[in-house]
C-alpha cells in the first residue's frame, strides 16, 4: 500500500450539486491549487490525501498533521551559499552519469549547506519521478536459524544466547494471508537466516500456496542457496529477492564472512537478475576498514548489478558477535548514500531501513523520506518471534498505525498497477 501527502480543503465548487466529481481548491506546502475529488460531503476545512490532482480519501486533521510532519522536508536551502563545484555535481546528475570522484565528493561532505542541498535535490528527483507516493511493504522473518557465521550478525551460527525459532509453512502462509487480506499489503519479503532445513520443495510450496490465496508480490530473502534453488522459487511465483552484497570491497567482504566469498555473492545476484528477479540489494555502512571511496564503489555496484530496490543501512554492534566493540555506522552517511543513490537511480525503490530507524528512531524515518527514500518496510513477523530475530539489538518499531489506517491502494486492482510498474522497471533497465 501507499501513503501520499495530505492537504487542507479551502473550498468546494458547487458543494450541494449531485455531481459526484467535484472541483476543490486545496492548500499544501506548494501553495493553492484546483484539483478533483470523488468524495461525498466534502467541505472547506476538511483534510484529504491527494495524488495526481485527485483527492482520494478524507483524513482527520491530527493524522494529516502527523503525516505531514513525517513527509514534508523541513529545511530551506540558500543555493547562493553553495560551493560551485558541489552545485555543478548536483546539476550534472540530470544529464550524465556521475564520476567516481564526484560521488566521493558528495559523500565526503560534512558541510550543513551542502548536505541539505544534496538531500533537497534527491527529494526533488524522487518527487519528479515517483510523485508523492510513499510505499509500505512488509517483512515476515520466518526463521532465525543460520548456518553462516558473519562477524556482524547477531544470528550467526555461533551466537549462543539466541532463542532459535522456525515458523511452519502453515504459519508463514497464514501470516502473509493476514497481512494481505486484512491489512492491505501488496509486497511482502520472506526473510530467514541461511536455513537449509527448509528444502527447495518446501519454499516453493509456501510460495505457491500464498500465490494461490492472495494477490501479493513475494520477495525471498533466504541467503545463498544456489541458483537452482532460486529458479525453483521463481517458477513457484516469487517476484523478487532481497539479497545484499554487503560491501563491494572484496578484502573487507572476505574478512568478515568466514567460509564465504565475494565472488559467490555477486554470482548469485547476477544469476538472479538473469532469471528475471526484481533485485533488492545493498550494503552496510560502517564496516571495519571501509572508506568513503569504498562506499562510492558500493553505490556504483548497485548500478552495475541493475538493482531495482536499494537497501542500505548502518552497521549496529550486537553483543556476542566478533564486531561487538566496533563502532556503529553513521546515520549521516546512510542519509547521504540514500540521497546519492536517488540521484543515480531516479526511479528505484529506496526504503528507509530499520537499522537507520533503530539508531535515529522516528527522526531517521522522517529524514530518510525527505532525502530520497520513497518507502518503508514494516515488520509483520508474529509478535512472539520478533524479539528473537535479533540481527542487532533494540530494533525499531515505529508509528505504523497511521500508515496502515490511511494506506491507499489496498484493493486487488492496485496489484495490477504494481505489476505494471515492475514491468516498466525491467523495461527501463533491460
Ligand atoms: N547491523 C546492521 N545490519 C545488519 N545485518 C546483519 N547484521 C547486522 C548488524 N549488526 C544486515 C545484513 C543482512 C541483513 C539481513 O541484515 O546486511 O544482509
CSV table of C-alpha atoms and ligand atoms in Angstrom, one decimal:
chain,number,residue,atom,x,y,z
A,1,UNK,CA,0.0,0.0,0.0
A,2,UNK,CA,1.0,3.6,-0.3
A,3,UNK,CA,0.7,6.9,1.6
A,4,UNK,CA,0.6,10.3,0.0
A,5,UNK,CA,0.7,13.9,1.1
A,6,UNK,CA,-2.3,15.5,2.9
A,7,UNK,CA,-3.7,18.9,2.0
A,8,UNK,CA,-6.3,21.1,3.5
A,9,UNK,CA,-9.5,21.8,1.5
A,10,UNK,CA,-10.0,25.6,1.1
A,11,UNK,CA,-13.3,25.5,-0.9
A,12,UNK,CA,-15.5,23.1,-2.8
A,13,UNK,CA,-17.1,24.2,-6.0
A,14,UNK,CA,-20.8,23.7,-6.2
A,15,UNK,CA,-20.9,21.8,-2.9
A,16,UNK,CA,-24.7,21.0,-3.0
A,17,UNK,CA,-24.9,19.6,-6.5
A,18,UNK,CA,-25.4,15.9,-7.1
A,19,UNK,CA,-22.5,15.6,-9.5
A,20,UNK,CA,-20.1,13.1,-7.8
A,21,UNK,CA,-16.9,14.5,-9.2
A,22,UNK,CA,-16.2,17.9,-7.6
A,23,UNK,CA,-13.6,20.6,-8.2
A,24,UNK,CA,-11.9,21.6,-5.0
A,25,UNK,CA,-9.2,24.1,-4.0
A,26,UNK,CA,-6.6,22.8,-1.7
A,27,UNK,CA,-3.5,24.2,0.1
A,28,UNK,CA,-0.3,22.3,0.7
A,29,UNK,CA,3.3,23.3,1.1
A,30,UNK,CA,3.5,24.1,-2.6
A,31,UNK,CA,0.6,26.6,-2.4
A,32,UNK,CA,-3.0,26.6,-3.5
A,33,UNK,CA,-4.4,24.7,-6.4
A,34,UNK,CA,-7.5,23.3,-8.0
A,35,UNK,CA,-7.9,19.5,-8.1
A,36,UNK,CA,-10.7,17.0,-8.5
A,37,UNK,CA,-12.4,15.0,-5.8
A,38,UNK,CA,-14.7,12.0,-5.8
A,39,UNK,CA,-15.6,12.2,-2.1
A,40,UNK,CA,-19.2,12.8,-0.9
A,41,UNK,CA,-19.9,15.6,1.7
A,42,UNK,CA,-16.5,17.3,1.3
A,43,UNK,CA,-16.4,20.8,2.7
A,44,UNK,CA,-13.9,23.6,3.3
A,45,UNK,CA,-11.7,22.9,6.3
A,46,UNK,CA,-11.6,19.1,5.7
A,47,UNK,CA,-8.3,17.4,5.0
A,48,UNK,CA,-7.7,15.0,2.1
A,49,UNK,CA,-4.9,12.8,0.8
A,50,UNK,CA,-4.4,13.5,-2.9
A,51,UNK,CA,-2.4,12.2,-5.7
A,52,UNK,CA,-2.1,13.2,-9.4
A,53,UNK,CA,-4.5,16.0,-8.9
A,54,UNK,CA,-7.2,13.8,-7.4
A,55,UNK,CA,-8.3,13.8,-3.8
A,56,UNK,CA,-8.5,10.1,-2.9
A,57,UNK,CA,-9.6,10.0,0.7
A,58,UNK,CA,-10.6,12.1,3.6
A,59,UNK,CA,-8.4,12.2,6.6
A,60,UNK,CA,-8.6,13.5,10.2
A,61,UNK,CA,-6.7,16.7,10.9
A,62,UNK,CA,-4.5,15.2,13.6
A,63,UNK,CA,-3.5,12.3,11.4
A,64,UNK,CA,-2.9,14.7,8.5
A,65,UNK,CA,-0.5,16.8,10.6
A,66,UNK,CA,1.3,13.7,11.8
A,67,UNK,CA,1.8,12.5,8.2
A,68,UNK,CA,2.9,16.0,7.1
A,69,UNK,CA,5.4,16.1,9.8
A,70,UNK,CA,6.9,12.9,8.6
A,71,UNK,CA,6.8,13.6,4.8
A,72,UNK,CA,7.5,17.3,4.4
A,73,UNK,CA,11.1,18.3,4.2
A,74,UNK,CA,11.9,20.9,6.8
A,75,UNK,CA,15.0,22.8,5.7
A,76,UNK,CA,15.1,25.7,3.3
A,77,UNK,CA,18.3,25.9,1.2
A,78,UNK,CA,20.1,29.0,0.1
A,79,UNK,CA,21.9,27.8,-3.0
A,80,UNK,CA,23.9,31.1,-3.2
A,81,UNK,CA,25.9,29.8,-0.2
A,82,UNK,CA,26.8,26.6,-2.0
A,83,UNK,CA,30.3,25.7,-3.3
A,84,UNK,CA,30.0,26.0,-7.1
A,85,UNK,CA,31.8,22.7,-7.8
A,86,UNK,CA,29.3,20.9,-5.4
A,87,UNK,CA,26.4,22.5,-7.1
A,88,UNK,CA,27.9,21.6,-10.5
A,89,UNK,CA,27.8,17.9,-9.5
A,90,UNK,CA,24.2,18.1,-8.3
A,91,UNK,CA,23.3,19.7,-11.7
A,92,UNK,CA,25.4,17.2,-13.7
A,93,UNK,CA,23.5,14.2,-12.4
A,94,UNK,CA,20.5,15.2,-14.6
A,95,UNK,CA,22.4,14.9,-17.8
A,96,UNK,CA,25.1,12.3,-17.3
A,97,UNK,CA,26.5,9.5,-15.1
A,98,UNK,CA,28.4,10.9,-12.1
A,99,UNK,CA,32.1,10.0,-12.0
A,100,UNK,CA,33.6,8.1,-9.0
A,101,UNK,CA,35.4,11.3,-7.8
A,102,UNK,CA,32.2,13.2,-7.9
A,103,UNK,CA,30.3,10.6,-5.9
A,104,UNK,CA,33.2,10.7,-3.4
A,105,UNK,CA,32.9,14.5,-3.2
A,106,UNK,CA,29.1,14.3,-2.4
A,107,UNK,CA,29.5,11.5,0.2
A,108,UNK,CA,32.5,13.2,1.8
A,109,UNK,CA,30.8,16.5,2.6
A,110,UNK,CA,30.1,17.3,6.2
A,111,UNK,CA,29.0,20.9,5.5
A,112,UNK,CA,25.4,21.5,6.5
A,113,UNK,CA,24.5,23.6,3.5
A,114,UNK,CA,25.9,21.0,1.1
A,115,UNK,CA,24.2,18.1,2.8
A,116,UNK,CA,20.9,20.0,2.9
A,117,UNK,CA,21.3,20.8,-0.8
A,118,UNK,CA,22.1,17.1,-1.6
A,119,UNK,CA,19.0,15.9,0.4
A,120,UNK,CA,16.8,18.5,-1.2
A,121,UNK,CA,18.0,17.6,-4.7
A,122,UNK,CA,17.4,13.9,-4.0
A,123,UNK,CA,13.9,14.7,-2.7
A,124,UNK,CA,13.1,16.7,-5.8
A,125,UNK,CA,14.3,13.9,-8.1
A,126,UNK,CA,12.2,11.4,-6.1
A,127,UNK,CA,9.1,13.7,-6.4
A,128,UNK,CA,9.6,14.3,-10.1
A,129,UNK,CA,10.0,10.6,-10.9
A,130,UNK,CA,7.7,8.8,-8.4
A,131,UNK,CA,5.2,11.6,-7.4
A,132,UNK,CA,4.2,11.9,-3.8
A,133,UNK,CA,3.5,8.2,-3.3
A,134,UNK,CA,5.4,6.6,-0.4
A,135,UNK,CA,5.1,2.8,-0.4
A,136,UNK,CA,4.8,0.4,2.5
A,137,UNK,CA,6.0,-3.1,2.3
A,138,UNK,CA,6.1,-5.8,4.9
A,139,UNK,CA,8.6,-8.4,6.1
A,140,UNK,CA,8.0,-11.7,7.7
A,141,UNK,CA,11.1,-13.1,9.4
A,142,UNK,CA,10.2,-16.8,9.4
A,143,UNK,CA,13.4,-18.4,10.8
A,144,UNK,CA,16.4,-17.1,12.8
A,145,UNK,CA,18.5,-20.2,12.2
A,146,UNK,CA,21.6,-19.7,10.2
A,147,UNK,CA,24.5,-21.8,9.1
A,148,UNK,CA,26.7,-18.7,8.3
A,149,UNK,CA,29.0,-17.0,10.7
A,150,UNK,CA,29.1,-13.4,9.6
A,151,UNK,CA,31.1,-11.3,12.1
A,152,UNK,CA,28.5,-8.6,12.4
A,153,UNK,CA,25.3,-10.5,12.7
A,154,UNK,CA,23.5,-11.4,15.9
A,155,UNK,CA,22.0,-14.5,14.3
A,156,UNK,CA,25.4,-16.0,13.3
A,157,UNK,CA,25.8,-19.7,13.9
A,158,UNK,CA,28.0,-19.2,16.9
A,159,UNK,CA,25.7,-16.8,18.7
A,160,UNK,CA,24.8,-18.8,21.7
A,161,UNK,CA,22.2,-16.8,23.6
A,162,UNK,CA,19.7,-16.6,20.7
A,163,UNK,CA,16.4,-18.3,21.2
A,164,UNK,CA,16.1,-20.0,17.8
A,165,UNK,CA,12.8,-20.5,16.1
A,166,UNK,CA,11.4,-21.7,12.8
A,167,UNK,CA,7.8,-20.9,11.6
A,168,UNK,CA,6.0,-23.8,10.0
A,169,UNK,CA,4.9,-23.4,6.4
A,170,UNK,CA,1.3,-23.1,7.6
A,171,UNK,CA,2.3,-20.2,10.0
A,172,UNK,CA,4.2,-18.5,7.2
A,173,UNK,CA,1.3,-18.7,4.8
A,174,UNK,CA,-1.3,-17.5,7.3
A,175,UNK,CA,0.9,-14.5,8.4
A,176,UNK,CA,1.1,-13.4,4.8
A,177,UNK,CA,-2.6,-14.1,4.2
A,178,UNK,CA,-3.5,-11.9,7.2
A,179,UNK,CA,-1.1,-9.1,6.1
A,180,UNK,CA,-2.6,-9.1,2.6
A,181,UNK,CA,-6.3,-9.7,3.1
A,182,UNK,CA,-6.8,-7.8,6.4
A,183,UNK,CA,-4.1,-5.2,6.3
A,184,UNK,CA,-3.7,-4.4,2.6
A,185,UNK,CA,-0.1,-5.2,2.0
A,186,UNK,CA,0.9,-5.9,-1.6
A,187,UNK,CA,4.5,-6.7,-1.4
A,188,UNK,CA,6.0,-9.0,1.3
A,189,UNK,CA,9.5,-10.1,1.9
A,190,UNK,CA,10.0,-13.6,3.4
A,191,UNK,CA,13.3,-13.5,5.3
A,192,UNK,CA,15.3,-16.1,7.2
A,193,UNK,CA,18.9,-16.9,8.0
A,194,UNK,CA,20.6,-19.3,5.6
A,195,UNK,CA,18.4,-22.2,6.9
A,196,UNK,CA,18.5,-25.3,4.8
A,197,UNK,CA,16.0,-27.2,6.9
A,198,UNK,CA,13.5,-25.5,4.6
A,199,UNK,CA,14.1,-27.5,1.4
A,200,UNK,CA,13.6,-26.0,-2.0
A,201,UNK,CA,10.4,-28.0,-2.2
A,202,UNK,CA,9.1,-26.5,1.0
A,203,UNK,CA,9.9,-22.9,0.0
A,204,UNK,CA,8.4,-23.4,-3.5
A,205,UNK,CA,5.3,-24.9,-1.8
A,206,UNK,CA,5.0,-22.0,0.6
A,207,UNK,CA,5.2,-19.5,-2.3
A,208,UNK,CA,2.7,-21.5,-4.4
A,209,UNK,CA,0.2,-21.6,-1.6
A,210,UNK,CA,0.5,-17.9,-0.9
A,211,UNK,CA,0.1,-17.0,-4.6
A,212,UNK,CA,-3.0,-19.3,-4.8
A,213,UNK,CA,-4.6,-17.4,-1.9
A,214,UNK,CA,-3.6,-13.8,-2.3
A,215,UNK,CA,-2.6,-11.1,-4.8
A,216,UNK,CA,0.8,-10.2,-3.4
A,217,UNK,CA,4.3,-9.9,-4.6
A,218,UNK,CA,6.7,-12.2,-2.8
A,219,UNK,CA,10.4,-11.3,-2.3
A,220,UNK,CA,12.6,-14.0,-1.0
A,221,UNK,CA,15.5,-13.2,1.4
A,222,UNK,CA,16.9,-16.6,2.3
A,223,UNK,CA,20.6,-16.2,1.6
A,224,UNK,CA,23.0,-18.2,-0.5
A,225,UNK,CA,21.2,-21.4,-1.6
A,226,UNK,CA,22.5,-21.6,-5.2
A,227,UNK,CA,20.8,-20.6,-8.4
A,228,UNK,CA,18.9,-23.8,-8.9
A,229,UNK,CA,17.0,-23.1,-5.7
A,230,UNK,CA,16.2,-19.5,-6.8
A,231,UNK,CA,15.0,-20.9,-10.1
A,232,UNK,CA,12.5,-23.2,-8.2
A,233,UNK,CA,11.3,-20.2,-6.2
A,234,UNK,CA,10.9,-18.1,-9.3
A,235,UNK,CA,8.9,-20.8,-11.0
A,236,UNK,CA,6.7,-21.1,-7.9
A,237,UNK,CA,5.8,-17.4,-8.2
A,238,UNK,CA,8.4,-15.4,-6.3
A,239,UNK,CA,8.9,-12.0,-7.9
A,240,UNK,CA,12.0,-10.6,-6.2
A,241,UNK,CA,14.9,-11.2,-4.0
A,242,UNK,CA,16.3,-9.2,-1.1
A,243,UNK,CA,19.9,-10.1,-1.1
A,244,UNK,CA,22.6,-7.6,-0.1
A,245,UNK,CA,26.2,-7.8,-1.4
A,246,UNK,CA,27.1,-6.2,2.0
A,247,UNK,CA,30.2,-4.5,0.6
A,248,UNK,CA,31.9,-4.3,-2.8
A,249,UNK,CA,35.3,-4.3,-1.2
A,250,UNK,CA,36.4,-7.9,-1.7
A,251,UNK,CA,39.0,-7.8,1.1
A,252,UNK,CA,36.5,-6.4,3.6
A,253,UNK,CA,33.9,-8.9,2.4
A,254,UNK,CA,36.1,-11.9,2.8
A,255,UNK,CA,37.4,-10.8,6.2
A,256,UNK,CA,34.0,-10.7,7.8
A,257,UNK,CA,32.3,-13.6,6.1
A,258,UNK,CA,34.3,-16.7,7.0
A,259,UNK,CA,33.7,-19.6,4.6
A,260,UNK,CA,32.0,-17.4,2.0
A,261,UNK,CA,33.4,-15.4,-0.9
A,262,UNK,CA,32.6,-12.1,-2.6
A,263,UNK,CA,32.6,-13.9,-6.0
A,264,UNK,CA,29.8,-16.3,-4.9
A,265,UNK,CA,27.8,-13.4,-3.5
A,266,UNK,CA,27.9,-11.4,-6.8
A,267,UNK,CA,27.4,-14.6,-8.9
A,268,UNK,CA,24.1,-15.1,-7.0
A,269,UNK,CA,23.0,-11.6,-7.8
A,270,UNK,CA,23.9,-11.8,-11.4
A,271,UNK,CA,22.2,-15.2,-11.8
A,272,UNK,CA,19.0,-13.9,-10.1
A,273,UNK,CA,19.0,-10.8,-12.3
A,274,UNK,CA,19.3,-13.1,-15.4
A,275,UNK,CA,16.4,-15.2,-14.2
A,276,UNK,CA,14.2,-12.1,-14.2
A,277,UNK,CA,14.0,-11.4,-10.5
A,278,UNK,CA,13.4,-7.9,-9.3
A,279,UNK,CA,16.6,-7.2,-7.4
A,280,UNK,CA,16.6,-5.6,-3.9
A,281,UNK,CA,20.2,-5.2,-2.9
A,282,UNK,CA,22.6,-3.0,-1.0
A,283,UNK,CA,25.3,-2.8,1.6
A,284,UNK,CA,26.3,-2.0,5.2
A,285,UNK,CA,27.8,1.3,6.3
A,286,UNK,CA,30.5,1.4,8.9
A,287,UNK,CA,32.3,-1.9,8.2
A,288,UNK,CA,35.9,-2.2,9.5
A,289,UNK,CA,38.3,-0.5,7.1
A,290,UNK,CA,35.5,0.8,4.9
A,291,UNK,CA,36.4,4.2,3.3
A,292,UNK,CA,34.2,6.8,1.5
A,293,UNK,CA,35.7,5.6,-1.8
A,294,UNK,CA,34.5,2.0,-0.9
A,295,UNK,CA,31.0,3.4,-0.3
A,296,UNK,CA,31.2,5.2,-3.7
A,297,UNK,CA,32.1,1.9,-5.3
A,298,UNK,CA,29.2,0.2,-3.4
A,299,UNK,CA,26.8,2.7,-5.0
A,300,UNK,CA,28.3,2.1,-8.4
A,301,UNK,CA,27.9,-1.6,-7.9
A,302,UNK,CA,24.2,-1.1,-7.3
A,303,UNK,CA,24.1,0.2,-10.9
A,304,UNK,CA,26.2,-2.5,-12.4
A,305,UNK,CA,24.1,-5.2,-10.9
A,306,UNK,CA,20.9,-3.5,-12.0
A,307,UNK,CA,19.3,-3.1,-8.6
A,308,UNK,CA,15.6,-2.2,-8.7
A,309,UNK,CA,15.4,-1.6,-4.9
A,310,UNK,CA,18.2,-0.2,-2.8
A,311,UNK,CA,18.7,-1.3,0.8
A,312,UNK,CA,21.4,0.4,2.7
A,313,UNK,CA,21.8,0.5,6.5
A,314,UNK,CA,24.3,1.3,9.2
A,315,UNK,CA,26.1,-1.5,10.9
A,316,UNK,CA,24.8,-1.8,14.5
A,317,UNK,CA,27.1,-3.7,17.0
A,318,UNK,CA,25.5,-6.7,18.5
A,319,UNK,CA,26.7,-8.3,21.7
A,320,UNK,CA,28.1,-11.8,21.4
A,321,UNK,CA,29.5,-11.2,17.9
A,322,UNK,CA,33.2,-10.6,16.9
A,323,UNK,CA,32.2,-7.0,15.9
A,324,UNK,CA,30.6,-6.1,19.2
A,325,UNK,CA,33.1,-3.3,20.0
A,326,UNK,CA,33.3,-1.9,16.5
A,327,UNK,CA,31.5,1.5,16.4
A,328,UNK,CA,28.1,1.7,14.7
A,329,UNK,CA,27.8,3.0,11.2
A,330,UNK,CA,27.0,6.7,10.7
A,331,UNK,CA,23.4,7.8,10.2
A,332,UNK,CA,24.6,10.9,8.5
A,333,UNK,CA,26.5,8.7,5.9
A,334,UNK,CA,23.5,6.5,5.5
A,335,UNK,CA,21.4,9.5,4.6
A,336,UNK,CA,24.0,10.8,2.1
A,337,UNK,CA,24.1,7.4,0.5
A,338,UNK,CA,20.3,7.3,0.2
A,339,UNK,CA,20.4,10.7,-1.5
A,340,UNK,CA,23.3,9.9,-3.9
A,341,UNK,CA,21.6,6.6,-4.8
A,342,UNK,CA,18.5,8.6,-5.6
A,343,UNK,CA,20.5,10.9,-7.9
A,344,UNK,CA,21.9,8.0,-9.7
A,345,UNK,CA,18.8,5.8,-9.8
A,346,UNK,CA,15.8,8.2,-10.1
A,347,UNK,CA,13.1,5.5,-10.3
A,348,UNK,CA,14.5,2.9,-7.9
A,349,UNK,CA,12.6,1.9,-4.8
A,350,UNK,CA,14.6,3.0,-1.8
A,351,UNK,CA,13.2,2.0,1.6
A,352,UNK,CA,14.3,3.7,4.8
A,353,UNK,CA,15.9,0.7,6.5
A,354,UNK,CA,15.0,-0.4,10.0
A,355,UNK,CA,18.7,-0.1,11.0
A,356,UNK,CA,18.6,3.6,10.3
A,357,UNK,CA,15.3,3.9,12.3
A,358,UNK,CA,17.0,2.0,15.1
A,359,UNK,CA,19.8,4.4,15.6
A,360,UNK,CA,17.8,7.6,14.8
A,361,UNK,CA,14.2,6.4,15.6
A,362,UNK,CA,11.3,8.4,14.1
A,363,UNK,CA,13.6,11.2,13.1
A,364,UNK,CA,15.6,8.7,11.0
A,365,UNK,CA,12.4,7.7,9.2
A,366,UNK,CA,11.5,11.4,8.5
A,367,UNK,CA,15.0,12.3,7.4
A,368,UNK,CA,15.2,9.2,5.1
A,369,UNK,CA,11.9,10.0,3.5
A,370,UNK,CA,13.0,13.6,2.8
A,371,UNK,CA,16.4,12.6,1.5
A,372,UNK,CA,15.4,10.5,-1.5
A,373,UNK,CA,13.8,7.3,0.1
A,374,UNK,CA,10.3,6.5,-1.0
A,375,UNK,CA,9.2,3.6,1.0
A,376,UNK,CA,9.2,1.8,4.4
A,377,UNK,CA,9.4,-1.8,5.3
A,378,UNK,CA,7.2,-2.8,8.3
A,379,UNK,CA,7.8,-5.8,10.4
A,380,UNK,CA,5.0,-8.3,10.1
A,381,UNK,CA,6.8,-11.1,12.0
A,382,UNK,CA,4.4,-12.6,14.6
A,383,UNK,CA,4.9,-10.8,17.9
A,384,UNK,CA,6.1,-13.9,19.7
A,385,UNK,CA,9.1,-14.2,17.4
A,386,UNK,CA,10.1,-10.6,16.9
A,387,UNK,CA,12.5,-10.3,19.9
A,388,UNK,CA,14.3,-13.4,18.7
A,389,UNK,CA,15.0,-12.1,15.2
A,390,UNK,CA,17.9,-10.2,16.7
A,391,UNK,CA,20.3,-9.3,13.9
A,392,UNK,CA,21.2,-6.4,16.1
A,393,UNK,CA,19.7,-5.1,19.4
A,394,UNK,CA,16.7,-2.8,20.0
A,395,UNK,CA,15.2,-3.0,16.6
A,396,UNK,CA,12.9,-0.1,15.9
A,397,UNK,CA,9.1,-0.5,15.7
A,398,UNK,CA,7.5,2.8,14.7
A,399,UNK,CA,4.2,4.5,14.4
A,400,UNK,CA,2.7,2.2,11.8
A,401,UNK,CA,-0.9,2.6,12.6
A,402,UNK,CA,-1.4,5.9,10.7
A,403,UNK,CA,0.2,4.3,7.6
A,404,UNK,CA,-2.0,1.3,7.7
A,405,UNK,CA,-5.1,3.3,8.5
A,406,UNK,CA,-4.7,5.6,5.6
A,407,UNK,CA,-2.8,3.3,3.2
A,408,UNK,CA,-4.1,3.7,-0.3
A,409,UNK,CA,-4.4,1.0,-2.9
A,410,UNK,CA,-5.1,-1.8,-0.6
A,411,UNK,CA,-7.6,-3.4,-3.0
A,412,UNK,CA,-6.8,-6.1,-5.7
A,413,UNK,CA,-6.8,-3.6,-8.5
A,414,UNK,CA,-3.6,-2.0,-7.2
A,415,UNK,CA,-1.8,-5.3,-7.6
A,416,UNK,CA,-2.2,-4.7,-11.4
A,417,UNK,CA,-0.7,-1.2,-11.0
A,418,UNK,CA,2.3,-2.5,-9.1
A,419,UNK,CA,2.8,-5.3,-11.7
A,420,UNK,CA,2.8,-2.7,-14.4
A,421,UNK,CA,5.4,-0.6,-12.5
A,422,UNK,CA,7.7,-3.6,-12.0
A,423,UNK,CA,7.4,-4.4,-15.7
A,424,UNK,CA,8.3,-0.9,-16.6
A,425,UNK,CA,11.3,-1.0,-14.2
A,426,UNK,CA,12.6,-4.1,-16.1
A,427,UNK,CA,12.0,-2.5,-19.5
A,428,UNK,CA,13.9,0.6,-18.4
A,429,UNK,CA,16.9,-1.3,-17.2
A,430,UNK,CA,17.0,-4.0,-19.7
B,1,LIG,N1,23.8,-4.3,11.9
B,1,LIG,C1,23.1,-3.9,10.8
B,1,LIG,N2,22.7,-4.7,9.8
B,1,LIG,C2,23.0,-6.0,10.0
B,1,LIG,N3,22.7,-7.0,9.2
B,1,LIG,C3,23.1,-8.2,9.8
B,1,LIG,N4,23.7,-7.9,10.9
B,1,LIG,C4,23.6,-6.5,11.1
B,1,LIG,C5,24.1,-5.6,12.1
B,1,LIG,N5,24.7,-6.0,13.1
B,1,LIG,C6,22.0,-6.9,7.9
B,1,LIG,C7,22.9,-7.5,6.7
B,1,LIG,C8,21.9,-8.6,6.2
B,1,LIG,C9,20.6,-8.1,6.6
B,1,LIG,C10,19.5,-9.2,6.6
B,1,LIG,O1,20.8,-7.6,7.9
B,1,LIG,O2,23.2,-6.5,5.8
B,1,LIG,O3,22.0,-8.7,4.8
